[in-house]
Structure formats: C-alpha cells, structure tokens
CSV table of C-alpha atoms in Angstrom, one decimal:
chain,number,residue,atom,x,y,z
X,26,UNK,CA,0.0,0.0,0.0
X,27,UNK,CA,1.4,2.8,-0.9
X,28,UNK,CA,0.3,7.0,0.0
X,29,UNK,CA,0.9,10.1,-1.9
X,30,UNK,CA,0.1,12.7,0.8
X,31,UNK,CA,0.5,16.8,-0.9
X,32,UNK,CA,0.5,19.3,1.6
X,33,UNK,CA,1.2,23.5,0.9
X,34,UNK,CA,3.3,23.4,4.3
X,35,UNK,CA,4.7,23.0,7.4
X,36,UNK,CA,1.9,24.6,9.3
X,37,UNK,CA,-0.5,22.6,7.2
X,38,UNK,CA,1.4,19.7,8.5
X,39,UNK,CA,1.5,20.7,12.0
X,40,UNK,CA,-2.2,21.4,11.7
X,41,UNK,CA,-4.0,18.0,10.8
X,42,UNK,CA,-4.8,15.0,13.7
X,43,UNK,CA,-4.6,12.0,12.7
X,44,UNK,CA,-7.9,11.8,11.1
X,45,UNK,CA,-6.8,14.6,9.1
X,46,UNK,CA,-8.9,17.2,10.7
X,47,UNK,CA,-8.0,20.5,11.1
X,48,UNK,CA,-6.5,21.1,15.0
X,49,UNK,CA,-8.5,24.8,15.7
X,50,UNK,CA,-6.0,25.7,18.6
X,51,UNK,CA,-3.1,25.9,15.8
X,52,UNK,CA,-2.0,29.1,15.0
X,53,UNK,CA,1.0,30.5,12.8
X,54,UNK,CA,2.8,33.9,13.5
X,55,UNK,CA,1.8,36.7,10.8
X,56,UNK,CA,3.5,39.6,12.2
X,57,UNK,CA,6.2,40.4,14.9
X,58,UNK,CA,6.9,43.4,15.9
X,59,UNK,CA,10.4,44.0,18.1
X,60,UNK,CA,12.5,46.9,18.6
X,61,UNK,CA,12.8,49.8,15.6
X,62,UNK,CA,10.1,48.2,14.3
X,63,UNK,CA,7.6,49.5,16.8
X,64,UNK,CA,7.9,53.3,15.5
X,65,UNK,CA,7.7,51.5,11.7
X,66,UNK,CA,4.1,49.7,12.6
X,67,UNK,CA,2.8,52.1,15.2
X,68,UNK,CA,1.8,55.7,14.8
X,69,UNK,CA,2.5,57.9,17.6
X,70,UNK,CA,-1.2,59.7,18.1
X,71,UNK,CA,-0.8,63.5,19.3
X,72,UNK,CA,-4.9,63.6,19.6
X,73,UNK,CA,-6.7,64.3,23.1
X,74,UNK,CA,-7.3,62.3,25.4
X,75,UNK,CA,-10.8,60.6,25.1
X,76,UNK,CA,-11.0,59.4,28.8
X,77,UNK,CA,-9.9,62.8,29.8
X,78,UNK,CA,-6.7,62.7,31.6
X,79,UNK,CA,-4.2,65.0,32.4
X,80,UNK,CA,-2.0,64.5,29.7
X,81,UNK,CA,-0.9,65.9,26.2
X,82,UNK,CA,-0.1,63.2,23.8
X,83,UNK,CA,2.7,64.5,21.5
X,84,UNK,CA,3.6,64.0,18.0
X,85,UNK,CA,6.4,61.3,16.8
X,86,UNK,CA,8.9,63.7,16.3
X,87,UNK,CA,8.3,65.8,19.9
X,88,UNK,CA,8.6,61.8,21.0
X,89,UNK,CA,11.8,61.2,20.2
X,90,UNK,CA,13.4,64.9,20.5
X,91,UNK,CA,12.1,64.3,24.3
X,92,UNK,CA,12.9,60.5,24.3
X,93,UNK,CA,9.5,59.3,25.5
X,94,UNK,CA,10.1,56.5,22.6
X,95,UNK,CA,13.2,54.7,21.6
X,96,UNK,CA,14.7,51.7,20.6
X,97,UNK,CA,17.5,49.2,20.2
X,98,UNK,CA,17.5,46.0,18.1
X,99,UNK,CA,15.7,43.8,20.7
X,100,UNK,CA,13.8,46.7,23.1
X,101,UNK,CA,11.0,49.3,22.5
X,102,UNK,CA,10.5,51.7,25.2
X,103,UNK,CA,7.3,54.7,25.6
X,104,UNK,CA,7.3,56.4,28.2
X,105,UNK,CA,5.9,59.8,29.6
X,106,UNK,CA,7.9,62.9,31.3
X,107,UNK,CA,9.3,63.3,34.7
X,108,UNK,CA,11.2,65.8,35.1
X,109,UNK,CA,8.6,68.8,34.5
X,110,UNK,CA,6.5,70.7,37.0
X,111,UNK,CA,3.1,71.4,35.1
X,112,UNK,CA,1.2,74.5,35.0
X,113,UNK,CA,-2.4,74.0,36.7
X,114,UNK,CA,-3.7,76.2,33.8
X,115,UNK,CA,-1.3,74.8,31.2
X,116,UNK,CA,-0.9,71.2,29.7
X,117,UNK,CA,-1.3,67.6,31.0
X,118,UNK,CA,2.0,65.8,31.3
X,119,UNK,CA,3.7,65.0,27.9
X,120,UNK,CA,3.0,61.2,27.2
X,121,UNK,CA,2.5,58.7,24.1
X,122,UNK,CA,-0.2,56.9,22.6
X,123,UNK,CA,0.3,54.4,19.9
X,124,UNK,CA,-1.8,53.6,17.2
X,125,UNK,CA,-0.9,50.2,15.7
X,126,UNK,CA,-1.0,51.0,10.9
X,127,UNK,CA,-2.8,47.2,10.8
X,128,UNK,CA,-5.7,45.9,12.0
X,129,UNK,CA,-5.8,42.4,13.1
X,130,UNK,CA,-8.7,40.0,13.6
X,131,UNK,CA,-9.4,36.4,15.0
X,132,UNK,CA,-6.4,34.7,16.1
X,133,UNK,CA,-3.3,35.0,19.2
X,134,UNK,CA,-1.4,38.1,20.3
X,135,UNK,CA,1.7,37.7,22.7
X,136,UNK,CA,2.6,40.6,24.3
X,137,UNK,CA,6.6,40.1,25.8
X,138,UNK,CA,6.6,43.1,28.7
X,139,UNK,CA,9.6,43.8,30.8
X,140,UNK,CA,8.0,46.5,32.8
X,141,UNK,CA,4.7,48.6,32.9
X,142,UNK,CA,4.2,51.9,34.1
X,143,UNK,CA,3.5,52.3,37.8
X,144,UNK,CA,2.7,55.3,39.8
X,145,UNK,CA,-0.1,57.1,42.0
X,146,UNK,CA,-2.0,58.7,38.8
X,147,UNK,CA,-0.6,56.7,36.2
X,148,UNK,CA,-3.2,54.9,34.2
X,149,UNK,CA,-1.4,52.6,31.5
X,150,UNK,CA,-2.9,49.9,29.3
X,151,UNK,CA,-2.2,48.0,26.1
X,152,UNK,CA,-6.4,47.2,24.3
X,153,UNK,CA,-7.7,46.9,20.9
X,154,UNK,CA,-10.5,48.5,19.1
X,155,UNK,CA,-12.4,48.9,15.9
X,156,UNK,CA,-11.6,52.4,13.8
X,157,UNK,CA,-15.3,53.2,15.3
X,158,UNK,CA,-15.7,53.0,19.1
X,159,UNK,CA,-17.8,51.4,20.5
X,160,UNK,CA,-18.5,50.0,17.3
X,161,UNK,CA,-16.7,46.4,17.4
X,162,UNK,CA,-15.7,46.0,20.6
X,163,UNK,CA,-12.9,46.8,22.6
X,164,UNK,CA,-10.4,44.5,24.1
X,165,UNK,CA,-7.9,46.1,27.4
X,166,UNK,CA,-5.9,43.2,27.8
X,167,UNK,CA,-3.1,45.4,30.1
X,168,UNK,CA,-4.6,47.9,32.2
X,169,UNK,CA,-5.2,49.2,35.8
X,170,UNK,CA,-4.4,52.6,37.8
X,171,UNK,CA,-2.9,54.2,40.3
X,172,UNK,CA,-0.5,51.7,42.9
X,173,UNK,CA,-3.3,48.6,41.8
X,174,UNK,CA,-1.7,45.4,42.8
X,175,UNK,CA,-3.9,43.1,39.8
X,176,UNK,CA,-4.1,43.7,36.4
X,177,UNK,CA,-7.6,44.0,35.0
X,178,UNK,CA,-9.1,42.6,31.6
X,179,UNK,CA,-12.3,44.0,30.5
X,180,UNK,CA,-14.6,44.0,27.4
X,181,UNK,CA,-16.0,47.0,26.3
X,182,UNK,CA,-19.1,46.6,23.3
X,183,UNK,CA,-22.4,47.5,21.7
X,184,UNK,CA,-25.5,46.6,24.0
X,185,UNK,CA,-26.0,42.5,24.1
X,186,UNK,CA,-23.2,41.2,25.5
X,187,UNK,CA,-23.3,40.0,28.6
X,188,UNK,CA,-20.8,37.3,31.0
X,189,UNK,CA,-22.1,34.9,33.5
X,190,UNK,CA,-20.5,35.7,36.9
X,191,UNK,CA,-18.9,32.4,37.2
X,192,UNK,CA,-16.7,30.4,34.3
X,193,UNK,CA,-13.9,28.8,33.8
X,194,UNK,CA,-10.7,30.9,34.2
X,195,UNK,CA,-9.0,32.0,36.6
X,196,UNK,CA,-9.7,35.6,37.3
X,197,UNK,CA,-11.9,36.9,39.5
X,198,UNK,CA,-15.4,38.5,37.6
X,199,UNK,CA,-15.6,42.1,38.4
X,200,UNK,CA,-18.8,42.8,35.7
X,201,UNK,CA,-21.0,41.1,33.8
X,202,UNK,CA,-22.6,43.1,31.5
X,203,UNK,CA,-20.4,44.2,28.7
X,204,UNK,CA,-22.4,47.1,27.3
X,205,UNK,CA,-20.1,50.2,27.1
X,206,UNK,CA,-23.4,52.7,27.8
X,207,UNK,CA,-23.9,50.8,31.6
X,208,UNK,CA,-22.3,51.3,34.6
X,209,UNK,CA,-20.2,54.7,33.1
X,210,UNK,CA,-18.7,52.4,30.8
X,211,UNK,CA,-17.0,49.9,33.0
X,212,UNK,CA,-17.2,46.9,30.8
X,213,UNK,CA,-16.9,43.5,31.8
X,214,UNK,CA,-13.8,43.4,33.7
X,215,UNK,CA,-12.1,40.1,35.5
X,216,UNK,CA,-9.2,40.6,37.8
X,217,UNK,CA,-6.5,38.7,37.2
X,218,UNK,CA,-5.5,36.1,40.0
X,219,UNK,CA,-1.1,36.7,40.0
X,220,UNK,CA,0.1,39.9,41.9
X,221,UNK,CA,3.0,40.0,39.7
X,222,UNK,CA,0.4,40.7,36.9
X,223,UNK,CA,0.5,44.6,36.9
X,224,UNK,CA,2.6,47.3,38.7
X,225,UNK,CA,6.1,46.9,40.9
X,226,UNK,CA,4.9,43.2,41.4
X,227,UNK,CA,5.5,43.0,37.7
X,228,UNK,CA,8.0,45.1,37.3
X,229,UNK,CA,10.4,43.9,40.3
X,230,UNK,CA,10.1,40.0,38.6
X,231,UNK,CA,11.5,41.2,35.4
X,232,UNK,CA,7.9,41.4,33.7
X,233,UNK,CA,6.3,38.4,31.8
X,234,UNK,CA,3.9,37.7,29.0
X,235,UNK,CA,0.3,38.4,28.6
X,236,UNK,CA,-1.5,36.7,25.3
X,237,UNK,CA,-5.3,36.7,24.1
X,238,UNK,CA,-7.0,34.1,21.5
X,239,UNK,CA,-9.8,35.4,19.5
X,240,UNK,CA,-12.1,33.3,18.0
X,241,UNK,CA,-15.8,33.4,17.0
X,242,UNK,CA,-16.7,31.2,20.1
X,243,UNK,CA,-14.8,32.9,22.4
X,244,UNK,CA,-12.2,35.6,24.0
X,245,UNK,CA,-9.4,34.4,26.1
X,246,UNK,CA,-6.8,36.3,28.1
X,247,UNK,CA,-3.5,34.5,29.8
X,248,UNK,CA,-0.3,35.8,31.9
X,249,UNK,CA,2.6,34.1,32.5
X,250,UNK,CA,5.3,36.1,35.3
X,251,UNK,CA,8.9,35.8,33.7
X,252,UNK,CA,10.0,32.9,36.2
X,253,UNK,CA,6.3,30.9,36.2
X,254,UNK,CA,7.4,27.7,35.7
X,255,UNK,CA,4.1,26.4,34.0
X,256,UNK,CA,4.7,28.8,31.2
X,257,UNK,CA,3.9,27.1,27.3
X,258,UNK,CA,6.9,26.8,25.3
X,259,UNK,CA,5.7,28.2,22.9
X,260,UNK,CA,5.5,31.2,24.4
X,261,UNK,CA,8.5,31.3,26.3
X,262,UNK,CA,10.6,30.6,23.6
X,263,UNK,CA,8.7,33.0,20.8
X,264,UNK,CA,7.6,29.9,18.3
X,265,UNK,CA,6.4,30.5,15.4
X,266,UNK,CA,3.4,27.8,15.8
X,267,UNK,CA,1.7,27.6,18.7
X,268,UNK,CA,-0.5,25.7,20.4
X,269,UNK,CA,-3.0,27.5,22.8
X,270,UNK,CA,-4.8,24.4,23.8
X,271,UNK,CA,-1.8,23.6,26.2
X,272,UNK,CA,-1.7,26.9,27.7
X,273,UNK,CA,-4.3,26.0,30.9
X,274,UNK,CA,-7.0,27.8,32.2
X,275,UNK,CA,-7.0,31.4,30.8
X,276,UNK,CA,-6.9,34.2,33.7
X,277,UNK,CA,-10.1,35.8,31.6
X,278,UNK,CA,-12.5,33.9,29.4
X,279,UNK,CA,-15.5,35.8,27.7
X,280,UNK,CA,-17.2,32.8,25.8
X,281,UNK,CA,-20.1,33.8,23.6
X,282,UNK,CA,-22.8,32.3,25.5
X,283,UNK,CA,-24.7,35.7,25.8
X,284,UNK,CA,-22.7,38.0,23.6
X,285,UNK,CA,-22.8,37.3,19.7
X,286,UNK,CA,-19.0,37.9,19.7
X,287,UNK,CA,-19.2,37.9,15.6
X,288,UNK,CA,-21.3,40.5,15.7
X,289,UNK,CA,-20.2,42.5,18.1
X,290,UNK,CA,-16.3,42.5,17.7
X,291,UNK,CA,-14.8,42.9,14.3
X,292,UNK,CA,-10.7,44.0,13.2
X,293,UNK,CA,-9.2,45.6,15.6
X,294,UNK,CA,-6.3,48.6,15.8
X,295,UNK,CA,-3.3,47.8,19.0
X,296,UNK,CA,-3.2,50.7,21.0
X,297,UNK,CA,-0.5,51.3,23.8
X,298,UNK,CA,-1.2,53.9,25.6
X,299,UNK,CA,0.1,56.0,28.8
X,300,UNK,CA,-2.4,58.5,30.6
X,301,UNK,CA,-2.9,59.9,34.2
X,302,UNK,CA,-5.8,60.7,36.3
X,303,UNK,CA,-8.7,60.7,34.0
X,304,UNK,CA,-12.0,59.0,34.3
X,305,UNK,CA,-10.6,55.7,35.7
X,306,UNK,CA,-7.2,56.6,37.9
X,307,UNK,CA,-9.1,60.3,38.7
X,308,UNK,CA,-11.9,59.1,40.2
X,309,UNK,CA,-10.3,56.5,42.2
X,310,UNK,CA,-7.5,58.3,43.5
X,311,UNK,CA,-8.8,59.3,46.7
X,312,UNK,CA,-10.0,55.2,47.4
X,313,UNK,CA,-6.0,54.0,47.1
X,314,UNK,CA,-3.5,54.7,49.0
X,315,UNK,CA,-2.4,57.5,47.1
X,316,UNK,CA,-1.0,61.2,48.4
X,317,UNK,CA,-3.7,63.6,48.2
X,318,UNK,CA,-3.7,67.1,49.6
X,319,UNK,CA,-6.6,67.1,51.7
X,320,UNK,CA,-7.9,70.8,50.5
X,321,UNK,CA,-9.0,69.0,47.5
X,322,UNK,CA,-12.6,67.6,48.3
X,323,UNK,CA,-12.9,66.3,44.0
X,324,UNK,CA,-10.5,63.1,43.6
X,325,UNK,CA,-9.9,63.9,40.1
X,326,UNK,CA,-8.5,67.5,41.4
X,327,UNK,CA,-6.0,65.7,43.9
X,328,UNK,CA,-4.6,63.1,41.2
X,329,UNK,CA,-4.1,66.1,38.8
X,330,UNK,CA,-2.3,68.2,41.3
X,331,UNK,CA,0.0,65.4,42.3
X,332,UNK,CA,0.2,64.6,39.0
X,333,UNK,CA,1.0,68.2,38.2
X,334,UNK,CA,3.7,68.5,41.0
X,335,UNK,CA,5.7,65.2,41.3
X,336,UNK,CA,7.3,65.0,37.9
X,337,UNK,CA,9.7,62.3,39.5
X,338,UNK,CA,6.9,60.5,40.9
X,339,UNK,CA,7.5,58.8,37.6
X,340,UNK,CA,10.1,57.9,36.9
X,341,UNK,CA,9.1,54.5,36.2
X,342,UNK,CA,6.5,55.2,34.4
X,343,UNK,CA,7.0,53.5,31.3
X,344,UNK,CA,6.7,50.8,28.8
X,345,UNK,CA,9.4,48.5,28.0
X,346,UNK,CA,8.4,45.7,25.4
X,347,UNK,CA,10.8,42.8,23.9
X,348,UNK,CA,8.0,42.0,21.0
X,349,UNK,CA,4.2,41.5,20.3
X,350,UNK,CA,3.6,38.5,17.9
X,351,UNK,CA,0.4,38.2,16.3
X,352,UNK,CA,-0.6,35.0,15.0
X,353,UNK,CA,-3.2,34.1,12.6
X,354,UNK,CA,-5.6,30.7,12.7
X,355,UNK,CA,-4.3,28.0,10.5
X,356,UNK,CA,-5.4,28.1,6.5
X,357,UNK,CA,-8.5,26.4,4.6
X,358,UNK,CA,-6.2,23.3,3.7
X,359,UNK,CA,-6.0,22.0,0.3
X,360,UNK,CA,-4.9,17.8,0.7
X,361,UNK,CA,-4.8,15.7,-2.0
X,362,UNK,CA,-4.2,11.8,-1.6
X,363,UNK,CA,-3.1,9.6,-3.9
X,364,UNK,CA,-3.8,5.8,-3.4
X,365,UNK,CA,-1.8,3.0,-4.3
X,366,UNK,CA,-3.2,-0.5,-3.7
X,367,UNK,CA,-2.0,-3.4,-4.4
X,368,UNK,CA,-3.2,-6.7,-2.2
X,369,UNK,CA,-1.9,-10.0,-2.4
X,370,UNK,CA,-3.7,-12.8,-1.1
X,371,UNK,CA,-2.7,-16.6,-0.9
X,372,UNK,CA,-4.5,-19.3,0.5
C-alpha cells in the first residue's frame, strides 16, 4: 500500500490530527513586531485624550526629541515625562499613545513586557479596538491605575453582551454586562489572579507575557510572570506555531454564551497607551492609597495636582516591550491523496 500525501506546508502539516482534521488551537505567527520596528508599525497619536486625563499626547517627532520613545534592536521603550513641574492652567503631562497601521482579527497576540508603568495617577494599558468605538468591541488586555496590585481585563461593546458571573478561568469576575453605555462604561472586567500581573509586582520579577485568542466562540486572556514555571513553550521561547490548547486555564474567558461575539467584535487597531488621572485613575484616586492634599474635596482635582507637582513621581512610568507576535488561525487546507493499492492474497 502505498500513500501520496501533498500538503502546501509545514503549518498545514502541524495542523491535521490523525484523522486529518483541522487542530483549531493551531496558530501560525503573521507579524512580529520587536525593537525599531515599533515606531515602523505604530503611529505615535498626538490627539486628546478621550477618557480625559491629564495628559498631552505628543507627535512622533516631539517623542523622540524628548525620548518618550526609543529603541534598540531587541527593546522598545514609551514612556511619559518626569522631570517637568506642570502649570495647573497649562498642559497635561507629555506622554505617548500608539496607534498600531494594521488591523488584526481572530487569532493570538503575545505581548513580551519587561515593565509597565506604575505610579499614583498613572493609568497605562495595552487594548484593541475597531476604527469606530464602540462599534466592534474593545479589548484592554493590560490595564489598571494608580498603585493597583492586579491587572484588570475587560470587554467593552455594543448593547447585548453579557458574562455569566462564574466560568472557567482564573480571574476573579468584576462585571458582567459588557455594554459600554452601563455602569459609566466599565465593561466587563475580571481581575486577574497573580500579583505579579501589573505594577512593581510585575515590574520587580523582570515582567512576563500576557496573550489573548480570539475566535468566533470565544475571547481568552492569559499571563505568565517571567520565572512561572508552568509557562507554554511556545511562548517562552517565541515559536512561530503555537498551540493555545496547552496553555491551561485562561486568567479571563469571555465565551459567547450571551454576547454574539461575531457580531459584536470585528478588526481591531493595537493601542499602547500612557495616561494619568482621567475618568478611571481620577476618580479612584482618593480610594487608594495615594498622596492627596486634603484641601481637594474632588478626587480627580488631587490626582491632577500630584500629577502636576511630582514629575519624579514617575520615573518608572514607562513601557518597555521585547516584542508582540500576532498569529493568525491555520489556512482552509488544500490535501490531496493519492492511493496506491495493491493486495496480495494466498491461500
């Protein structure tokens, strides 16, 4: 018996079982984006702020004259200033926000961190969205405020979506209902379970890796610290193929069980983003443990006048990535068999 098997490649290969069916939880890297090519893929927004902050989002060029972005081969670094003492009538504090050129849609996104920003005020995250907003969906899949120990995953959409309190991942729920025009748009958040997920705890164990699938049935969100010894290969060592069925229980999971996720979430832009007080880290200023003068009765008013007079407050407020690999699910595969037979028989 003899078998002529034709397959287009390697990743077609790696993506049939035994019976020749199609493993879903395959995926192929389609883009990876390291060093000098984050300033190549990315473009540095200088728009306001739509949650409000106090911040001024500069241009590309103000970026690097002021060296809130640079680069070397294998390191990308966006940070915000802190070294200025602002006006109270003048500016926010001179910060980034980057706007990835693609969009990207079901599939896996790795995101290698060394460190986060951290700080009383500071309000970083790393989230997708659709050009329209809320149109799509959003997707924060790096984000929290102020000296917050957890980082916090949330889903931001269209009204119908909602999240059953109790699933299978790892996070703690925070929301259920997903609808960006409830609860002053605070989405369906989970809190992640590892300390070292967001902040100094992230920061002082050399960072780590955070990584959401998208598919039509589902959203998942993982994190691995940089020394977890149950991290995926895969992950660790930057494959090319993956395989997210071996990656455990997810620390989010938004399954579509009551939100039409192919209706409500479509191609999405990466955004990386620094801001500071604003509608999130402003209003909960004053409910950390934060400095705040106490002649300001408004918690926005004492995050924006620490913000405004504690430039070296931060200092370590900044972004440092090693890459962001985006892979894409595994091809319509085209298999042809060719079938020798030839059978002997003797009695």
């Amino acid at each position: 018996m003899a078998f002529g098997l034709s397959i287009p490649s390697l990743f077609a290969l790696l993506s049939l079982t035994p019976a020749i069916h199609v493993w879903a939880a395959v995926y192929g890297c389609s883009d990876s984006i390291v060093g000098h090519q984050f300033l190549e893929k990315f473009t540095v927004e200088p728009i306001d702020d739509p949650t409000h902050g106090r911040v001024k989002y500069v241009d590309a060029d103000t970026a690097a004259r002021l060296n809130l972005t640079y680069a070397t081969d294998d390191r990308f670094i966006a940070r915000a200033d802190y070294t200025t003492i602002l006006d109270p009538q003048g500016p926010g504090r001179n910060s980034v926000r980057l706007h990835s050129k693609k969009l990207y849609g079901n599939g896996v996104m790795v995101f290698n961190l060394n460190h986060v920003p951290e700080g009383c005020g500071t309000w970083p995250a790393v989230w997708s969205y659709a050009k329209i907003w809320p149109t799509k969906g959003e997707i924060d899949v790096v984000e929290g405020v102020n000296n917050q120990l957890y980082n916090q995953a949330t889903l931001h959409t269209l009204p119908g979506c909602n999240m059953s309190e109790y699933r299978f991942q790892k996070g703690e729920t925070l929301a259920t209902i997903c609808d960006s025009s409830v609860n002053y748009n605070a989405g369906c958040g989970v809190s992640y379970s590892n300390q070292r997920s967001f902040g100094p705890g992230f920061n002082d164990n050399g960072g780590g890796w955070y990584a959401v699938e998208r598919t039509d049935k589902f959203i998942k969100i993982w994190f691995w610290s940089r020394d977890d010894p149950t991290i995926p290969w895969d992950v660790k060592m930057g494959a090319d193929i993956i395989f997210t069925d071996t990656w455990g229980i997810p620390e989010a999971n938004f399954p579509d069980d009551m939100c039409d996720i192919t209706r409500l979430f479509g191609d999405h832009h990466i955004i990386i983003n620094l801001t500071f007080c604003g509608d999130w880290a402003g209003n909960a200023y004053t409910q950390s443990t934060c400095p705040a003068d106490p002649k300001y009765t408004s918690s926005t008013l004492a995050c924006e006048d620490y913000v405004n007079n504690n430039p070296e407050a931060f200092e370590n407020a900044y972004f440092d990535f090693s890459r962001i690999k985006v892979y894409d699910p595994p091809p319509t595969l085209n298999i042809t068999i060719d079938v020798d037979v030839n059978v002997t028989t003797s009695s």
